[in-house]
Short mmCIF file of C-alpha atoms and ligand atoms in Angstrom, two decimals:
data_model
loop_
_atom_site.label_atom_id
_atom_site.label_comp_id
_atom_site.label_asym_id
_atom_site.label_seq_id
_atom_site.Cartn_x
_atom_site.Cartn_y
_atom_site.Cartn_z
CA MET A 2 -24.68 -55.12 62.96
CA THR A 3 -25.60 -54.51 66.79
CA GLN A 4 -23.51 -52.15 69.16
CA ALA A 5 -21.07 -53.84 71.11
CA LEU A 6 -22.19 -52.83 74.44
CA LYS A 7 -26.28 -53.12 73.64
CA GLY A 8 -27.81 -53.95 77.11
CA VAL A 9 -25.40 -52.91 79.26
CA ARG A 10 -26.89 -49.75 81.16
CA ILE A 11 -24.58 -47.03 83.02
CA LEU A 12 -25.62 -44.93 85.88
CA ASP A 13 -23.31 -42.04 84.99
CA PHE A 14 -22.35 -39.90 87.99
CA THR A 15 -19.64 -38.10 86.31
CA HIS A 16 -18.93 -34.61 85.57
CA VAL A 17 -16.51 -31.95 83.77
CA GLN A 18 -14.10 -33.95 82.01
CA SER A 19 -12.56 -37.09 83.08
CA GLY A 20 -15.88 -39.21 84.10
CA PRO A 21 -17.63 -37.95 81.24
CA THR A 22 -15.17 -39.04 78.71
CA CYS A 23 -15.54 -42.82 79.70
CA THR A 24 -18.78 -42.89 79.99
CA GLN A 25 -19.02 -41.13 76.09
CA LEU A 26 -17.23 -43.83 75.12
CA LEU A 27 -19.12 -46.22 76.71
CA ALA A 28 -22.21 -44.79 74.91
CA TRP A 29 -20.50 -44.77 71.88
CA PHE A 30 -20.32 -48.34 71.66
CA GLY A 31 -24.27 -48.58 72.76
CA ALA A 32 -24.37 -49.09 76.26
CA ASP A 33 -27.82 -46.93 77.92
CA VAL A 34 -25.71 -44.43 79.88
CA ILE A 35 -27.77 -42.34 82.17
CA LYS A 36 -26.77 -39.27 83.34
CA VAL A 37 -27.50 -38.34 86.79
CA GLU A 38 -27.44 -34.65 87.65
CA ARG A 39 -28.55 -32.27 90.19
CA PRO A 40 -31.87 -30.30 89.25
CA GLY A 41 -31.92 -26.74 88.27
CA VAL A 42 -27.77 -26.48 87.83
CA GLY A 43 -26.31 -30.63 86.39
CA ASP A 44 -22.99 -30.57 85.42
CA ILE A 45 -21.29 -27.61 86.11
CA THR A 46 -19.46 -27.72 82.60
CA ARG A 47 -23.25 -26.89 80.80
CA GLY A 48 -22.15 -23.21 81.70
CA GLN A 49 -18.66 -22.81 81.74
CA LEU A 50 -16.85 -21.07 78.54
CA ILE A 51 -19.96 -19.99 77.00
CA ASP A 52 -20.28 -19.16 73.57
CA VAL A 53 -24.16 -19.20 72.34
CA PRO A 54 -26.37 -17.77 75.03
CA ASN A 55 -28.93 -19.66 76.34
CA ALA A 56 -27.15 -22.95 74.66
CA ASP A 57 -25.24 -25.86 76.72
CA SER A 58 -21.42 -25.36 76.22
CA LEU A 59 -19.40 -26.98 73.87
CA TYR A 60 -17.19 -28.09 77.10
CA PHE A 61 -20.38 -30.21 77.72
CA THR A 62 -22.08 -31.09 74.79
CA MET A 63 -18.44 -32.79 73.44
CA LEU A 64 -17.94 -34.81 76.31
CA ASN A 65 -21.67 -35.81 77.00
CA HIS A 66 -23.30 -36.94 73.60
CA ASN A 67 -25.27 -40.28 73.36
CA LYS A 68 -26.41 -40.07 77.24
CA ARG A 69 -29.80 -39.38 78.54
CA SER A 70 -30.12 -37.00 81.50
CA ILE A 71 -32.28 -37.62 84.61
CA THR A 72 -32.10 -34.49 87.60
CA LEU A 73 -32.03 -36.30 90.97
CA ASP A 74 -31.15 -34.51 94.18
CA THR A 75 -29.69 -37.41 95.74
CA LYS A 76 -29.66 -35.85 99.35
CA ASN A 77 -33.68 -35.76 99.25
CA PRO A 78 -35.29 -38.95 100.92
CA LYS A 79 -37.51 -39.32 97.72
CA GLY A 80 -34.12 -38.82 95.85
CA LYS A 81 -32.32 -41.07 97.72
CA GLU A 82 -35.32 -43.71 96.81
CA VAL A 83 -35.16 -43.31 93.06
CA LEU A 84 -30.85 -43.81 93.12
CA THR A 85 -31.70 -47.07 94.68
CA ALA A 86 -33.80 -47.95 92.48
CA LEU A 87 -31.96 -47.10 89.61
CA ILE A 88 -29.00 -48.94 91.44
CA LYS A 89 -30.78 -52.22 91.44
CA LYS A 90 -31.33 -51.58 87.45
CA CYS A 91 -28.21 -51.20 86.25
CA ASP A 92 -24.84 -52.87 85.80
CA VAL A 93 -22.63 -50.35 86.16
CA LEU A 94 -21.80 -47.00 88.29
CA VAL A 95 -19.52 -44.39 86.83
CA GLU A 96 -18.30 -41.54 89.44
CA ASN A 97 -15.79 -38.91 89.76
CA PHE A 98 -16.59 -36.84 92.78
CA GLY A 99 -14.41 -35.74 94.94
CA PRO A 100 -13.18 -37.94 97.67
CA GLY A 101 -15.42 -39.51 100.25
CA VAL A 102 -18.68 -37.62 98.25
CA LEU A 103 -20.38 -40.91 97.37
CA ASP A 104 -19.90 -42.33 101.21
CA ARG A 105 -21.68 -38.51 102.23
CA MET A 106 -24.40 -39.18 100.05
CA GLY A 107 -25.20 -42.36 102.10
CA PHE A 108 -24.32 -44.92 98.91
CA PRO A 109 -20.87 -46.65 100.03
CA TRP A 110 -19.32 -49.70 98.71
CA GLU A 111 -20.73 -51.79 100.93
CA THR A 112 -24.31 -50.26 100.37
CA ILE A 113 -24.15 -50.45 96.55
CA GLN A 114 -23.04 -54.35 97.01
CA LYS A 115 -25.89 -54.96 99.03
CA ILE A 116 -28.19 -53.22 96.89
CA ASN A 117 -27.23 -55.07 93.70
CA PRO A 118 -23.76 -57.66 94.20
CA LYS A 119 -23.81 -57.16 90.44
CA LEU A 120 -23.28 -53.75 90.10
CA ILE A 121 -19.71 -52.59 89.21
CA VAL A 122 -18.68 -49.51 90.56
CA ALA A 123 -16.13 -47.30 88.95
CA SER A 124 -14.27 -44.34 89.90
CA ILE A 125 -11.96 -41.81 89.75
CA LYS A 126 -9.98 -39.74 91.81
CA GLY A 127 -6.92 -37.41 91.88
CA PHE A 128 -4.75 -39.85 93.72
CA GLY A 129 -4.94 -43.33 95.36
CA PRO A 130 -4.54 -43.91 98.21
CA GLY A 131 -1.28 -42.14 100.30
CA PRO A 132 -0.71 -38.95 101.40
CA TYR A 133 -2.76 -36.91 99.31
CA GLU A 134 -5.67 -39.10 98.62
CA ASP A 135 -8.16 -36.82 99.96
CA CYS A 136 -7.23 -34.01 97.74
CA LYS A 137 -9.47 -32.76 95.01
CA VAL A 138 -7.60 -32.89 91.38
CA TYR A 139 -7.99 -31.02 87.87
CA GLU A 140 -6.05 -31.90 84.63
CA ASN A 141 -3.14 -29.70 85.20
CA VAL A 142 -2.83 -31.14 89.28
CA ALA A 143 -2.51 -34.29 87.42
CA GLN A 144 -0.04 -33.43 84.74
CA CYS A 145 1.95 -32.00 86.99
CA THR A 146 1.85 -34.85 89.85
CA GLY A 147 2.29 -37.57 87.08
CA GLY A 148 5.59 -36.68 86.07
CA SER A 149 4.41 -34.83 82.67
CA ALA A 150 5.05 -31.45 83.68
CA SER A 151 8.16 -31.96 84.81
CA THR A 152 9.55 -33.62 81.39
CA THR A 153 7.55 -31.55 79.07
CA GLY A 154 9.10 -28.36 78.22
CA PHE A 155 13.17 -26.75 77.38
CA ARG A 156 15.63 -27.58 79.90
CA ASP A 157 16.22 -24.09 80.79
CA GLY A 158 12.57 -23.43 81.25
CA LEU A 159 9.63 -23.52 83.30
CA PRO A 160 7.82 -27.22 83.66
CA LEU A 161 4.68 -26.95 80.95
CA VAL A 162 1.65 -28.78 80.76
CA THR A 163 0.54 -30.48 77.53
CA GLY A 164 -2.45 -29.17 75.26
CA ALA A 165 -3.98 -33.52 75.20
CA GLN A 166 -5.81 -33.75 78.11
CA ILE A 167 -3.83 -36.45 79.45
CA GLY A 168 -5.09 -36.15 82.98
CA ASP A 169 -8.82 -36.04 82.54
CA SER A 170 -9.42 -37.75 79.22
CA GLY A 171 -6.20 -39.95 79.42
CA THR A 172 -7.89 -40.73 82.86
CA GLY A 173 -11.26 -41.77 81.00
CA LEU A 174 -9.79 -43.96 78.57
CA HIS A 175 -8.02 -46.23 81.43
CA LEU A 176 -11.50 -46.26 83.41
CA ALA A 177 -13.12 -46.83 80.09
CA LEU A 178 -10.84 -50.29 79.62
CA GLY A 179 -11.22 -51.25 83.42
CA ILE A 180 -15.15 -51.17 83.51
CA VAL A 181 -15.53 -53.43 80.04
CA THR A 182 -12.55 -55.81 81.66
CA ALA A 183 -14.63 -56.55 84.85
CA LEU A 184 -18.14 -56.76 82.66
CA TYR A 185 -16.32 -59.52 81.15
CA HIS A 186 -15.35 -60.37 84.53
CA ARG A 187 -18.94 -60.47 85.77
CA THR A 188 -19.88 -62.96 82.91
CA HIS A 189 -17.99 -66.09 84.60
CA SER A 190 -17.74 -64.46 88.08
CA GLY A 191 -21.51 -63.46 88.41
CA VAL A 192 -20.36 -60.68 90.55
CA GLY A 193 -19.53 -56.82 90.54
CA GLN A 194 -16.48 -55.18 91.73
CA ARG A 195 -14.90 -51.73 92.13
CA VAL A 196 -12.58 -49.95 89.62
CA THR A 197 -10.58 -47.40 90.29
CA VAL A 198 -8.54 -44.97 88.32
CA ALA A 199 -6.12 -42.24 90.26
CA MET A 200 -5.08 -39.60 87.67
CA GLN A 201 -1.69 -39.18 89.06
CA ASP A 202 -1.34 -43.22 88.04
CA GLY A 203 -3.00 -42.57 84.59
CA VAL A 204 -0.59 -39.68 83.88
CA LEU A 205 2.72 -41.63 84.70
CA ASN A 206 1.34 -44.57 82.98
CA LEU A 207 1.44 -42.47 79.42
CA ALA A 208 4.97 -40.88 80.97
CA ARG A 209 6.19 -44.15 81.62
CA VAL A 210 9.18 -43.73 79.07
CA LYS A 211 10.61 -41.08 81.41
CA LEU A 212 10.72 -43.26 84.49
CA ARG A 213 12.35 -45.82 82.02
CA ASP A 214 15.13 -43.00 81.52
CA GLN A 215 15.13 -42.05 85.07
CA GLN A 216 16.94 -45.63 85.60
CA ARG A 217 18.64 -45.10 82.69
CA LEU A 218 20.24 -42.02 84.33
CA ALA A 219 22.27 -44.37 86.56
CA HIS A 220 24.46 -45.90 84.21
CA GLY A 221 25.70 -42.68 82.20
CA PRO A 222 23.95 -39.72 80.60
CA LEU A 223 21.03 -40.00 78.10
CA LYS A 224 23.11 -39.72 74.83
CA GLU A 225 19.77 -39.29 72.68
CA TYR A 226 18.98 -35.96 74.75
CA SER A 227 20.02 -32.69 73.07
CA GLN A 228 22.19 -31.72 75.97
CA PHE A 229 24.46 -34.56 75.79
CA GLY A 230 25.22 -33.07 72.49
CA GLU A 231 25.37 -29.66 73.69
CA GLY A 232 27.81 -31.02 76.86
CA ILE A 233 25.41 -30.01 79.14
CA PRO A 234 25.89 -32.38 82.16
CA PHE A 235 22.86 -34.24 83.50
CA GLY A 236 21.56 -33.85 87.30
CA ASP A 237 19.82 -36.31 88.96
CA ALA A 238 16.29 -36.12 87.58
CA VAL A 239 15.09 -36.58 84.28
CA PRO A 240 15.41 -33.22 82.44
CA ARG A 241 12.76 -31.71 80.13
CA ALA A 242 14.07 -32.27 76.30
CA GLY A 243 12.18 -30.09 74.64
CA ASN A 244 11.36 -31.80 70.97
CA ASP A 245 13.42 -34.47 71.31
CA SER A 246 11.82 -37.83 70.46
CA GLY A 247 10.27 -40.10 73.25
CA GLY A 248 12.49 -43.21 71.90
CA GLY A 249 15.57 -44.12 70.41
CA GLN A 250 15.01 -42.69 66.94
CA PRO A 251 16.35 -39.10 67.31
CA GLY A 252 13.63 -36.02 66.17
CA ARG A 253 12.75 -32.45 66.01
CA ILE A 254 10.64 -29.92 65.23
CA LEU A 255 11.91 -28.06 62.32
CA LYS A 256 10.54 -24.90 60.44
CA CYS A 257 9.02 -25.13 56.70
CA LYS A 258 8.77 -22.62 54.31
CA GLY A 259 6.39 -19.60 55.65
CA TRP A 260 7.47 -20.25 59.18
CA GLU A 261 8.14 -16.52 59.83
CA THR A 262 4.74 -15.85 59.87
CA ASP A 263 2.19 -18.97 60.11
CA PRO A 264 2.52 -20.13 63.62
CA ASN A 265 2.25 -24.24 62.41
CA ALA A 266 4.46 -23.90 59.15
CA TYR A 267 6.54 -26.86 60.82
CA LEU A 268 7.24 -30.42 60.82
CA TYR A 269 8.75 -33.17 62.84
CA PHE A 270 11.56 -34.82 61.10
CA ILE A 271 12.72 -38.29 62.84
CA THR A 272 16.34 -39.66 61.67
CA GLN A 273 15.08 -42.73 61.96
CA ALA A 274 18.39 -45.16 61.35
CA PRO A 275 17.20 -47.67 58.82
CA VAL A 276 16.12 -45.12 56.33
CA TRP A 277 19.44 -42.48 56.79
CA GLU A 278 21.11 -42.82 53.63
CA LYS A 279 17.83 -41.62 52.06
CA ILE A 280 17.51 -38.88 54.44
CA CYS A 281 21.56 -37.53 53.47
CA ASP A 282 20.36 -38.03 49.75
CA VAL A 283 17.09 -36.16 50.03
CA ILE A 284 18.87 -33.00 51.87
CA GLY A 285 22.05 -32.87 49.20
CA GLU A 286 24.71 -34.81 51.29
CA PRO A 287 25.54 -37.83 50.11
CA GLY A 288 28.56 -37.46 51.54
CA TRP A 289 27.10 -37.95 55.20
CA LYS A 290 26.30 -41.89 54.11
CA THR A 291 30.11 -43.28 54.77
CA HIS A 292 31.51 -40.58 56.90
CA PRO A 293 32.62 -41.84 60.37
CA ASP A 294 30.93 -38.81 61.91
CA TYR A 295 27.43 -39.49 60.49
CA ALA A 296 27.32 -42.70 59.17
CA LYS A 297 26.29 -44.58 62.19
CA PRO A 298 23.61 -43.65 64.52
CA PRO A 299 25.96 -43.46 67.72
CA ALA A 300 28.38 -40.79 66.11
CA ARG A 301 25.42 -38.90 65.13
CA LEU A 302 24.40 -38.58 68.94
CA SER A 303 27.22 -35.54 69.82
CA ARG A 304 26.47 -34.13 66.22
CA LEU A 305 22.18 -33.56 66.46
CA ASN A 306 22.41 -30.16 66.92
CA GLU A 307 24.29 -29.84 63.28
CA ILE A 308 22.55 -32.31 62.04
CA PHE A 309 19.23 -30.90 62.31
CA ALA A 310 20.22 -27.53 61.23
CA ARG A 311 21.53 -28.86 58.07
CA ILE A 312 17.91 -31.05 57.53
CA GLU A 313 16.32 -27.44 58.60
CA GLN A 314 18.15 -25.83 55.64
CA TRP A 315 16.05 -28.26 53.61
CA THR A 316 12.44 -28.21 55.08
CA MET A 317 12.76 -24.44 55.04
CA THR A 318 12.61 -24.53 50.95
CA LYS A 319 9.48 -26.56 51.16
CA THR A 320 5.93 -26.27 52.85
CA LYS A 321 5.14 -28.93 55.63
CA PHE A 322 2.88 -30.44 53.11
CA GLU A 323 5.39 -30.43 50.50
CA ALA A 324 8.04 -32.14 52.99
CA MET A 325 5.66 -34.52 54.15
CA ASP A 326 4.59 -35.88 50.68
CA ILE A 327 8.62 -36.27 49.44
CA LEU A 328 10.29 -37.79 52.55
CA ASN A 329 7.17 -40.14 52.49
CA LYS A 330 7.80 -41.49 49.42
CA ASP A 331 11.03 -43.04 50.36
CA ASP A 332 9.27 -43.88 54.13
CA ILE A 333 11.21 -41.22 56.34
CA PRO A 334 9.20 -40.24 59.55
CA CYS A 335 7.90 -37.27 59.54
CA GLY A 336 4.52 -35.31 60.34
CA PRO A 337 3.45 -31.72 59.57
CA ILE A 338 2.09 -29.31 62.95
CA LEU A 339 -1.58 -29.56 62.22
CA SER A 340 -3.55 -26.64 63.56
CA MET A 341 -6.82 -27.15 65.15
CA LYS A 342 -8.22 -25.14 61.86
CA GLU A 343 -6.77 -27.30 59.67
CA LEU A 344 -8.11 -31.01 61.58
CA ALA A 345 -11.65 -29.51 61.94
CA GLU A 346 -11.16 -28.87 58.10
CA ASP A 347 -10.13 -32.35 57.32
CA GLN A 348 -12.05 -34.05 54.50
CA SER A 349 -10.26 -37.76 55.17
CA LEU A 350 -11.24 -37.49 59.70
CA ARG A 351 -14.88 -36.32 58.29
CA ALA A 352 -14.89 -39.44 56.03
CA THR A 353 -14.51 -41.91 58.78
CA GLY A 354 -16.11 -40.40 61.83
CA THR A 355 -13.27 -38.92 64.09
CA VAL A 356 -14.88 -35.50 62.85
CA VAL A 357 -18.47 -34.79 62.92
CA GLU A 358 -21.29 -32.25 62.70
CA VAL A 359 -23.70 -32.62 65.14
CA ASP A 360 -27.22 -30.52 65.41
CA HIS A 361 -28.24 -29.07 68.92
CA PRO A 362 -31.67 -28.03 69.68
CA LYS A 363 -30.02 -25.01 71.45
CA ARG A 364 -26.93 -24.21 69.29
CA GLY A 365 -27.46 -25.26 65.83
CA LYS A 366 -24.67 -27.00 64.41
CA TYR A 367 -21.69 -27.73 65.70
CA LEU A 368 -18.25 -30.01 65.58
CA SER A 369 -16.91 -32.53 67.74
CA VAL A 370 -14.61 -35.50 67.66
CA GLY A 371 -16.67 -38.31 67.10
CA ASN A 372 -15.18 -42.31 68.33
CA PRO A 373 -11.96 -42.70 67.24
CA ILE A 374 -11.88 -46.48 68.17
CA LYS A 375 -13.97 -48.03 65.36
CA LEU A 376 -15.09 -51.54 65.40
CA SER A 377 -15.77 -53.61 62.28
CA ALA A 378 -19.26 -55.10 63.33
CA SER A 379 -20.13 -52.15 66.29
CA PRO A 380 -20.46 -49.12 64.24
CA SER A 381 -21.11 -45.64 66.72
CA ASP A 382 -23.39 -43.14 65.49
CA VAL A 383 -23.11 -40.03 67.57
CA LYS A 384 -25.87 -38.07 69.23
CA ARG A 385 -26.07 -34.86 70.48
CA SER A 386 -25.82 -34.54 74.10
CA PRO A 387 -29.10 -34.01 76.38
CA LEU A 388 -30.74 -31.27 77.89
CA LEU A 389 -30.84 -30.79 81.34
CA GLY A 390 -33.20 -33.18 82.56
CA GLU A 391 -34.43 -34.24 79.11
CA HIS A 392 -35.09 -37.78 80.04
CA THR A 393 -36.29 -37.44 83.78
CA ASP A 394 -39.94 -38.73 82.95
CA GLU A 395 -39.00 -41.09 80.43
CA ILE A 396 -36.30 -42.92 82.77
CA LEU A 397 -38.93 -43.03 85.73
CA LYS A 398 -41.19 -44.73 83.56
CA GLN A 399 -39.85 -47.03 81.44
CA VAL A 400 -36.34 -47.65 83.28
CA LEU A 401 -37.86 -48.01 86.81
CA GLU A 402 -41.56 -48.82 85.77
CA PHE A 403 -42.71 -46.73 88.02
CA ASN A 404 -46.65 -45.57 86.98
CA ASP A 405 -47.90 -42.24 86.54
CA SER A 406 -48.96 -41.53 90.35
CA GLN A 407 -45.46 -42.70 91.53
CA VAL A 408 -43.83 -40.00 88.80
CA ALA A 409 -46.09 -37.37 90.22
CA GLU A 410 -45.07 -38.15 94.04
CA ILE A 411 -41.59 -37.82 92.72
CA HIS A 412 -41.51 -34.56 91.44
CA ALA A 413 -44.00 -33.31 94.14
CA SER A 414 -41.04 -33.93 96.95
CA GLY A 415 -38.64 -31.49 95.02
CA ALA A 416 -36.11 -34.28 94.38
CA LEU A 417 -36.15 -33.38 90.73
CA THR A 418 -37.19 -30.82 88.13
CA PRO A 419 -39.51 -31.07 85.01
CA PRO A 420 -38.04 -31.94 82.25
CA PRO A 421 -37.15 -29.42 79.39
CA LYS A 422 -39.33 -29.00 76.79
CA VAL A 423 -36.74 -29.69 73.22
CA GLN A 424 -37.59 -27.14 70.48
CA ALA A 425 -35.17 -27.16 67.63
CA ALA A 426 -32.53 -23.68 67.00
CA GLU A 427 -34.00 -21.26 64.92
N1 COA B 12 -27.61 -33.80 93.79
C1 COA B 12 -27.19 -33.64 95.24
N2 COA B 12 -26.12 -33.40 95.67
C2 COA B 12 -24.96 -33.84 94.76
C3 COA B 12 -25.26 -34.28 93.65
C4 COA B 12 -26.56 -34.55 92.92
N3 COA B 12 -27.45 -35.16 92.08
N4 COA B 12 -24.08 -34.33 92.67
C5 COA B 12 -22.71 -33.91 93.54
N5 COA B 12 -23.75 -33.56 94.56
C6 COA B 12 -22.37 -33.01 95.73
C7 COA B 12 -21.94 -33.77 96.27
O1 COA B 12 -23.21 -34.81 97.11
C8 COA B 12 -20.94 -33.06 96.68
O2 COA B 12 -21.50 -32.87 98.12
P1 COA B 12 -20.99 -32.84 99.22
O3 COA B 12 -19.79 -32.29 99.23
O4 COA B 12 -21.31 -31.89 100.71
O5 COA B 12 -20.62 -34.03 99.90
C9 COA B 12 -21.02 -31.87 96.08
O6 COA B 12 -21.83 -31.76 95.39
C10 COA B 12 -19.80 -31.39 95.51
O7 COA B 12 -19.47 -32.63 94.69
P2 COA B 12 -17.54 -32.65 94.31
O8 COA B 12 -17.68 -33.89 93.44
O9 COA B 12 -16.31 -32.82 95.17
O10 COA B 12 -17.65 -31.71 93.67
P3 COA B 12 -16.52 -30.13 93.18
O11 COA B 12 -16.87 -29.22 92.41
O12 COA B 12 -16.04 -29.59 94.90
O13 COA B 12 -15.06 -30.88 93.07
C11 COA B 12 -13.45 -31.93 91.16
C12 COA B 12 -15.15 -30.77 91.53
C13 COA B 12 -13.61 -32.37 90.10
C14 COA B 12 -12.32 -30.99 91.95
C15 COA B 12 -14.13 -33.09 92.71
O14 COA B 12 -14.97 -33.88 91.78
C16 COA B 12 -13.19 -34.09 92.15
O15 COA B 12 -11.82 -33.64 92.61
N6 COA B 12 -12.99 -35.46 91.53
C17 COA B 12 -12.24 -36.52 91.23
C18 COA B 12 -10.98 -36.63 90.21
C19 COA B 12 -11.48 -35.74 89.01
O16 COA B 12 -12.32 -36.62 88.08
N7 COA B 12 -11.04 -34.42 88.46
C20 COA B 12 -11.28 -34.05 87.46
C21 COA B 12 -12.22 -33.80 86.84
S1 COA B 12 -12.35 -33.40 84.68
#
């Protein structure tokens, strides 16, 4: 079995979260990912949210598996020479610098194309062309400007950002798809191209059901939103809808046994129309199967608060796992609210490699999320993230084929820092 992207070499200029999630995915699929980092500093996340002294943070280690690291000052003339040599040897350059950084470094698209016309140049920026194109952007800015925050939370509360990093990791996923698509295109066109994803666009893509609802509003109230049943009029923009489902099957988060003390003793319950009669039997309301106020979905829309309150009376008599077992026997869609502790301990996620234990020379063992995308003929092995500049000399000699005196000359120029010594954690 060979890894799907074996033979593809990536020049990884990414930092923080959005870009690194993209190149980590490509590395898991077998690409040789060479992470270029500033001498002495490296990716800023190495030192952010430190939990173990003198070890790279989990923020960094969990986003940079399976990569090699070279330090390089790309503003140093010798550093620029090394970068030019790397551009010639790579298939893809990925970056998520602030707007204009690559141009200021002396490597605009036109220059890169001249150096290597087959190179694919993939970029993440906060915004696409337009009034905000020069702005620097982080996760929550993207969530707020991409339509997620205005539609998340409760109607009468503040807009909310989500815990899932849809602005960073979501955009990284979009970019990875753009890169493999451009690589496929290159197999018959023979040329590289630019791939760009704006974080605002990525978030809006993930929030597309809310743009759907924006247009439906022109034709009347959104009847599946709780506020319709509560008799609260709609304004001219899609409102926040709490835990209402985003689709046509009404759903809510309901309390389960133990909710008074356990903040995660809840279950998401969906009143899917085809299993309505089974739901009525399970919760002890068989009369609702034929009653005109409850039997058909349109009649239920104005009574969702009453219906979910009745279902909750039932879920509160069960733990979330007991409720899940009972409901799934009848194919009633539902999902327990799982805490990060429960997910970290979940043995089935360990068995599939979605949650993995990784060993690191400076921090020892830690848990990470492995590759969630499974290929039947190309398994992913999760290897620890590199120390800063760990592979500097290896890359200069093996990839760029520099001899010892050339390597010594580059070191003497101050364009990079010597690789660290790797020792196992005590
Ligand atoms: N050698 C020399 N200089 C380097 C270097 C290297 N190896 N790597 C980076 N630098 C320099 C850049 O050249 C730039 O210098 P300049 O501004 O003088 O041209 C400088 O580092 C800062 O780069 P920048 O990317 O702007 O970093 P920042 O810390 O100021 O901003 C972000 C961080 C994330 C806000 C910004 O990169 C950004 O908006 N990225 C696009 C959107 C994005 O991906 N956001 C999500 C991040 S999770």
